[in-house]
Coordinates of C-alpha atoms in Angstrom, one line a residue:
M128 CA -0.1 -0.1 0.0
E129 CA 1.5 3.5 -0.8
L130 CA 1.5 6.2 1.7
I131 CA -0.1 8.6 -1.0
P132 CA -1.7 7.0 -3.9
D133 CA 0.3 7.7 -7.3
L134 CA 3.2 9.6 -5.7
P135 CA 6.7 7.9 -5.4
E136 CA 7.5 6.8 -2.0
T137 CA 10.1 9.4 -1.5
V138 CA 8.0 12.3 -2.4
A139 CA 5.3 11.0 -0.2
R140 CA 7.5 10.5 2.8
E141 CA 8.8 14.0 2.1
C142 CA 5.2 15.5 2.4
L143 CA 4.6 13.9 5.7
L144 CA 8.2 14.9 7.1
R145 CA 7.2 18.5 6.0
S146 CA 3.8 18.5 8.3
S147 CA 3.6 20.7 11.5
Y148 CA 3.3 18.6 14.8
H149 CA -0.1 20.0 15.1
Q150 CA -1.3 17.7 12.2
F151 CA 0.2 14.6 13.9
P152 CA -2.9 13.6 15.4
L153 CA -5.2 13.9 12.3
M154 CA -2.4 12.2 10.2
A155 CA -2.5 9.2 12.6
S156 CA -6.1 9.0 12.1
V157 CA -6.2 9.0 8.3
C158 CA -4.8 5.5 8.3
K159 CA -2.6 2.7 10.0
L160 CA 0.1 3.2 7.5
W161 CA 0.5 6.9 8.1
Q162 CA -0.1 6.1 11.8
R163 CA 3.0 3.7 11.8
E164 CA 5.1 5.8 9.6
I165 CA 5.0 9.0 11.9
S166 CA 5.5 6.8 15.0
L167 CA 8.8 5.5 13.9
P168 CA 12.2 6.9 15.2
D169 CA 13.5 7.1 12.0
F170 CA 10.7 9.6 10.9
F171 CA 11.8 11.9 13.5
R172 CA 15.3 11.4 12.6
H173 CA 14.7 12.2 9.1
R174 CA 12.9 15.3 10.1
K175 CA 15.7 16.4 12.2
A176 CA 18.3 15.8 9.4
S177 CA 16.3 17.6 6.7
G178 CA 15.6 20.7 8.9
H179 CA 11.8 20.1 9.1
S180 CA 11.7 19.3 12.9
Q181 CA 10.3 21.8 15.4
E182 CA 11.8 22.7 18.5
L183 CA 9.3 23.0 21.2
V184 CA 9.8 24.6 24.8
V185 CA 7.0 23.1 27.1
L186 CA 6.1 24.7 30.4
S187 CA 4.2 24.3 33.5
Q188 CA 2.5 27.8 33.3
A189 CA 0.0 29.5 35.7
Q190 CA -3.2 30.8 34.0
V191 CA -3.3 34.6 33.6
D192 CA -6.9 34.6 34.9
D193 CA -6.5 32.4 37.9
P194 CA -9.6 31.5 39.5
V195 CA -9.8 31.8 43.3
N196 CA -9.6 28.6 45.3
K197 CA -11.7 28.5 48.4
L198 CA -10.2 26.5 51.2
G199 CA -11.9 24.4 53.8
S200 CA -10.7 27.0 56.6
G201 CA -13.1 29.5 55.1
K202 CA -10.3 31.7 54.2
T203 CA -10.0 32.6 50.3
I204 CA -6.6 33.2 48.9
P205 CA -5.5 33.2 45.2
T206 CA -3.9 30.0 44.2
P207 CA -2.4 29.8 40.6
V208 CA -3.8 27.1 38.5
Y209 CA -1.0 25.7 36.3
R210 CA -1.5 24.3 32.9
I211 CA 0.9 23.2 29.9
S212 CA 1.7 25.8 27.6
V213 CA 4.0 25.1 24.3
L214 CA 6.2 27.7 22.8
E215 CA 7.3 27.0 19.1
L216 CA 10.6 28.5 18.8
G217 CA 10.7 28.5 14.9
S218 CA 7.6 30.5 14.6
G219 CA 6.9 31.8 18.1
L220 CA 3.4 30.6 18.2
R221 CA 2.2 29.7 21.5
S222 CA -0.6 27.1 22.5
E223 CA -2.0 25.2 25.3
L224 CA -2.3 21.5 25.7
P225 CA -5.6 19.8 26.7
P226 CA -5.9 19.6 30.5
V227 CA -5.1 16.4 32.2
P228 CA -8.2 14.5 32.8
G229 CA -9.7 14.5 36.3
Q230 CA -7.3 17.5 37.3
S231 CA -9.9 20.1 37.5
N232 CA -7.7 22.3 39.8
G233 CA -5.0 22.1 37.2
L234 CA -1.3 20.6 37.6
P235 CA 0.2 19.7 40.6
L236 CA 2.1 22.6 41.9
F237 CA 6.1 22.3 41.4
C238 CA 5.5 19.1 39.3
R239 CA 8.6 18.4 37.0
L240 CA 8.5 17.9 33.3
A241 CA 10.6 15.8 30.8
S242 CA 10.4 14.9 27.2
V243 CA 11.1 11.2 25.9
G244 CA 10.5 10.9 22.0
S245 CA 7.0 12.2 21.3
D246 CA 6.0 12.0 24.9
L247 CA 5.7 14.7 27.6
V248 CA 6.0 13.4 31.1
V249 CA 4.6 15.1 34.2
I250 CA 5.7 13.8 37.6
G251 CA 4.9 14.5 41.3
G252 CA 4.3 17.9 42.9
L253 CA 1.7 18.9 45.3
D254 CA -1.9 18.6 45.1
P255 CA -2.9 22.4 44.4
V256 CA -6.1 22.3 46.8
T257 CA -4.8 20.0 49.7
W258 CA -0.9 20.5 49.1
R259 CA -0.4 17.0 49.8
T260 CA 2.6 15.5 48.1
S261 CA 1.7 13.8 44.8
D262 CA 3.4 10.7 43.2
S263 CA 1.3 11.1 40.1
V264 CA 2.6 10.4 36.6
F265 CA 0.8 11.8 33.5
V266 CA 2.1 11.1 29.8
F267 CA 0.8 13.3 27.0
N268 CA 1.6 11.8 23.4
F269 CA 2.1 14.6 20.8
L270 CA 1.1 12.2 18.2
T271 CA -2.4 11.4 19.4
S272 CA -3.0 14.6 21.3
T273 CA -4.0 12.4 24.1
W274 CA -3.0 12.1 28.1
R275 CA -2.6 8.5 29.7
I276 CA -2.0 7.9 33.6
G277 CA 1.6 6.2 34.2
T278 CA 2.4 4.0 37.0
S279 CA 2.9 6.1 40.2
M280 CA 6.3 6.9 41.5
P281 CA 7.4 4.4 44.1
G282 CA 9.5 4.9 47.2
G283 CA 7.1 7.0 49.4
P284 CA 6.3 10.9 49.4
R285 CA 9.0 13.1 47.6
S286 CA 9.1 16.8 47.0
F287 CA 11.5 19.1 45.3
F288 CA 13.5 16.4 43.3
A289 CA 15.6 16.7 40.5
C290 CA 14.7 15.3 37.1
A291 CA 16.0 14.9 33.8
S292 CA 15.5 12.5 30.8
D293 CA 17.7 10.9 28.0
S294 CA 15.1 12.1 25.4
E295 CA 14.7 8.5 24.1
R296 CA 13.3 6.2 26.6
N297 CA 14.1 7.1 30.4
V298 CA 13.2 9.8 32.8
F299 CA 15.5 10.0 36.2
V300 CA 14.6 11.3 39.4
A301 CA 17.0 12.0 42.4
G302 CA 16.9 13.6 45.7
G303 CA 14.2 15.8 47.2
Y304 CA 12.8 15.6 50.6
D305 CA 10.3 13.1 52.0
E306 CA 7.1 13.7 54.2
D307 CA 9.1 14.2 57.3
K308 CA 11.1 17.1 55.6
N309 CA 14.2 14.9 55.5
A310 CA 16.5 15.2 52.4
M311 CA 16.8 12.2 50.4
M312 CA 19.7 10.0 48.6
S313 CA 17.5 7.8 46.6
A314 CA 17.3 8.0 43.0
L315 CA 14.7 6.0 40.4
V316 CA 14.3 5.8 36.6
Y317 CA 11.2 5.6 34.8
D318 CA 11.0 3.6 31.6
V319 CA 8.1 5.4 29.7
A320 CA 7.5 2.8 27.0
E321 CA 7.1 0.2 29.3
D322 CA 5.6 2.3 32.2
K323 CA 7.8 0.9 34.8
W324 CA 10.0 2.2 37.6
A325 CA 13.3 0.9 38.9
F326 CA 15.4 2.0 41.7
L327 CA 18.8 3.4 41.1
P328 CA 21.9 2.9 43.7
Y329 CA 21.9 5.7 46.3
M330 CA 23.6 8.7 45.7
G331 CA 26.7 9.6 47.8
R332 CA 25.1 12.3 49.9
E333 CA 21.4 13.8 50.4
R334 CA 20.2 16.3 48.0
D335 CA 17.1 18.5 48.8
E336 CA 16.2 21.0 45.8
C337 CA 19.1 19.8 43.6
T338 CA 19.2 20.3 39.8
A339 CA 19.6 17.6 37.3
I340 CA 20.6 17.4 33.6
F341 CA 21.3 14.7 31.2
H342 CA 24.6 15.3 29.6
A343 CA 26.9 13.0 27.8
D344 CA 25.1 9.8 28.4
K345 CA 25.0 10.5 32.2
F346 CA 22.5 11.8 34.6
H347 CA 24.1 14.6 36.5
V348 CA 22.7 15.7 39.8
I349 CA 24.0 19.1 40.9
G350 CA 23.8 21.0 44.4
G351 CA 21.1 20.6 46.8
Y352 CA 21.6 20.4 50.4
A353 CA 21.2 17.8 53.4
T354 CA 18.6 17.7 56.1
E355 CA 21.0 19.4 58.7
E356 CA 22.4 22.0 56.1
Q357 CA 18.8 23.7 55.6
G358 CA 19.2 25.7 52.5
Q359 CA 22.9 25.9 52.5
F360 CA 23.3 24.8 49.0
S361 CA 26.4 22.4 48.3
R362 CA 28.8 23.1 45.6
T363 CA 29.1 19.2 44.7
A364 CA 27.8 17.1 42.0
E365 CA 27.6 13.5 41.1
S366 CA 26.9 11.7 37.7
F367 CA 25.1 8.4 37.1
D368 CA 26.6 6.3 34.1
V369 CA 23.9 4.6 32.5
S370 CA 26.4 2.3 30.7
T371 CA 27.8 0.9 33.9
W372 CA 24.7 1.7 36.2
R373 CA 26.9 3.3 38.8
W374 CA 27.4 6.7 40.1
G375 CA 30.7 8.1 39.9
S376 CA 32.8 9.9 42.4
Q377 CA 31.6 12.9 43.8
A378 CA 32.7 16.5 41.9
D379 CA 33.4 18.5 45.3
E380 CA 33.6 21.9 43.7
F381 CA 31.5 21.5 40.5
L382 CA 29.8 24.8 41.5
S383 CA 31.7 28.0 42.1
S384 CA 31.5 29.7 45.2
G385 CA 29.0 32.4 43.8
M386 CA 26.4 29.9 42.5
T387 CA 25.4 28.5 45.9
T388 CA 23.0 31.1 47.1
W389 CA 20.2 29.4 45.1
P390 CA 19.9 26.4 43.0
P391 CA 21.2 27.5 39.6
V392 CA 19.2 26.8 36.3
C393 CA 21.4 24.5 34.0
A394 CA 21.2 23.1 30.5
A395 CA 23.4 21.0 28.1
G396 CA 23.7 21.5 24.4
E397 CA 24.4 18.9 21.9
N398 CA 27.8 20.4 21.3
G399 CA 29.1 19.4 24.6
G400 CA 28.5 23.0 26.2
L401 CA 27.1 23.1 29.6
Y402 CA 25.4 26.4 30.8
A403 CA 24.1 27.9 34.0
C404 CA 21.9 30.9 34.8
C405 CA 22.7 32.1 38.5
R406 CA 21.1 35.5 39.6
R407 CA 22.1 38.0 36.8
D408 CA 25.0 35.9 35.5
L409 CA 25.0 33.5 32.6
M410 CA 27.8 31.2 32.7
V411 CA 29.4 28.4 30.6
M412 CA 31.7 25.5 31.6
R413 CA 35.1 25.6 30.0
S414 CA 38.1 23.3 31.0
D415 CA 36.0 22.2 34.3
T416 CA 35.7 25.9 35.2
W417 CA 32.7 28.3 35.1
H418 CA 33.3 31.4 33.3
K419 CA 30.6 34.4 33.1
V420 CA 29.7 35.1 29.3
G421 CA 26.8 37.6 29.8
E422 CA 24.6 39.4 31.9
I423 CA 20.9 38.3 32.0
P424 CA 18.3 41.0 31.3
A425 CA 16.6 42.4 34.3
D426 CA 13.0 41.3 33.0
V427 CA 14.1 37.7 33.0
C428 CA 16.8 37.2 35.6
N429 CA 14.3 35.3 37.9
V430 CA 15.0 32.3 35.4
S431 CA 12.3 29.4 35.6
Y432 CA 13.9 27.2 32.6
M433 CA 16.5 27.3 30.0
A434 CA 17.2 25.2 26.9
V435 CA 20.0 25.0 24.3
R436 CA 18.7 24.8 20.7
R437 CA 20.3 22.7 18.0
S438 CA 21.8 26.0 16.4
G439 CA 23.6 26.3 19.7
K440 CA 21.3 29.5 20.9
L441 CA 20.0 29.6 24.4
V442 CA 16.5 30.3 25.4
V443 CA 15.8 31.7 28.9
I444 CA 12.3 31.8 30.3
G445 CA 11.7 33.6 33.5
S446 CA 10.4 37.1 35.1
A447 CA 11.8 40.0 37.0
R448 CA 10.5 38.5 40.3
Y449 CA 7.5 36.4 41.4
G450 CA 4.3 38.1 40.2
E451 CA 5.7 39.8 37.3
P452 CA 5.1 38.8 33.8
S453 CA 7.0 35.9 32.4
V454 CA 8.9 36.7 29.3
G455 CA 11.6 34.8 27.0
Y456 CA 14.9 35.8 25.6
S457 CA 17.1 34.1 23.0
W458 CA 21.0 34.6 23.3
D459 CA 23.2 34.0 20.5
M460 CA 26.6 32.8 21.3
S461 CA 28.0 34.1 18.2
N462 CA 27.7 37.8 18.8
F463 CA 26.6 37.4 22.6
R464 CA 23.3 39.3 22.1
W465 CA 20.0 38.8 23.6
V466 CA 16.8 39.1 21.6
K467 CA 13.5 39.3 23.4
L468 CA 11.0 36.8 22.4
E469 CA 7.5 37.7 21.3
T470 CA 5.0 38.1 24.2
H471 CA 1.4 37.4 24.7
E472 CA -0.7 38.3 27.7
K473 CA -2.2 34.9 27.9
Y474 CA 0.9 33.4 28.3
E475 CA 2.7 35.7 30.9
G476 CA 1.8 33.7 33.9
H477 CA 4.4 32.2 36.2
V478 CA 6.4 29.5 35.2
Q479 CA 7.5 26.6 37.4
A480 CA 9.1 24.0 35.2
G481 CA 9.7 23.3 31.5
C482 CA 11.4 20.9 29.1
F483 CA 12.8 20.8 25.6
L484 CA 11.2 19.0 22.9
E485 CA 12.3 18.4 19.3
M486 CA 9.8 16.7 16.9

């Protein structure tokens, strides 16, 4: 059976490769052959190689017109309602994903986001009404535009943990604190395709409010603090090697002394570059040392999320301070210039987490 009747296979496949990701759910419904074609890893590899892939920044972002939630105590306080917003970096277009079924009060607060293939994974957080720790896992598939409920995160309540993915199959989780506010040393991995969790070996130290990236085939967990340190962020980092299934030796001075007043927002590029936003400073690691390469604009210096595009440009999302509009900037490493991204009032709400997706 032909992909498109009366068209050569190469031409028909090129037509599918040029389609917008918005059209994928419709394409999948046309016929099983199209559904199979756009589900193949080779399809996305060819899209990327031919320059037709789309780079998406996916955010847990507060609605601008937040309703006021009423609590059982009779008090009424404004509670942000978070949903998933999507920024298409090529076009600047913004959109919103369908709400998670059964989550009428929005996403869990402080949930973590990760992308694996064409899936978005939403893990953990706090119930927006009761503020109880959630072990929930929600997976959105961009090919079908549908949500599914994943297997709950095991190991007991865990809040403010680090999270990163290998972008292909697995999401890694480490640190955070338990229901007694004790910092944790444990780590887990979630196989999205199999919908299964597994425990990793313990880290070398407790790490509450740590940061994580997946870089050079390793899961890197950065900073955080132990129970008795109470907010005194560590300069250390440790890396889990997926090929040996072991943690490496702890890097005792991975962060510079000026990067520990608040957990830095980090990102890794395909070119091997490692970047961090710390207060107003944009940092890059060279020869195992952090160097300041720029100053972050004032209206985005409270950085919520950072990503590195395939072109090498950085994208930074944040605000001047909590309560101020969220904005985005692109930073070009070739000329060290910041360019402000187009804004839209509907998408100026506070951002709690983000992830990068290319498809």
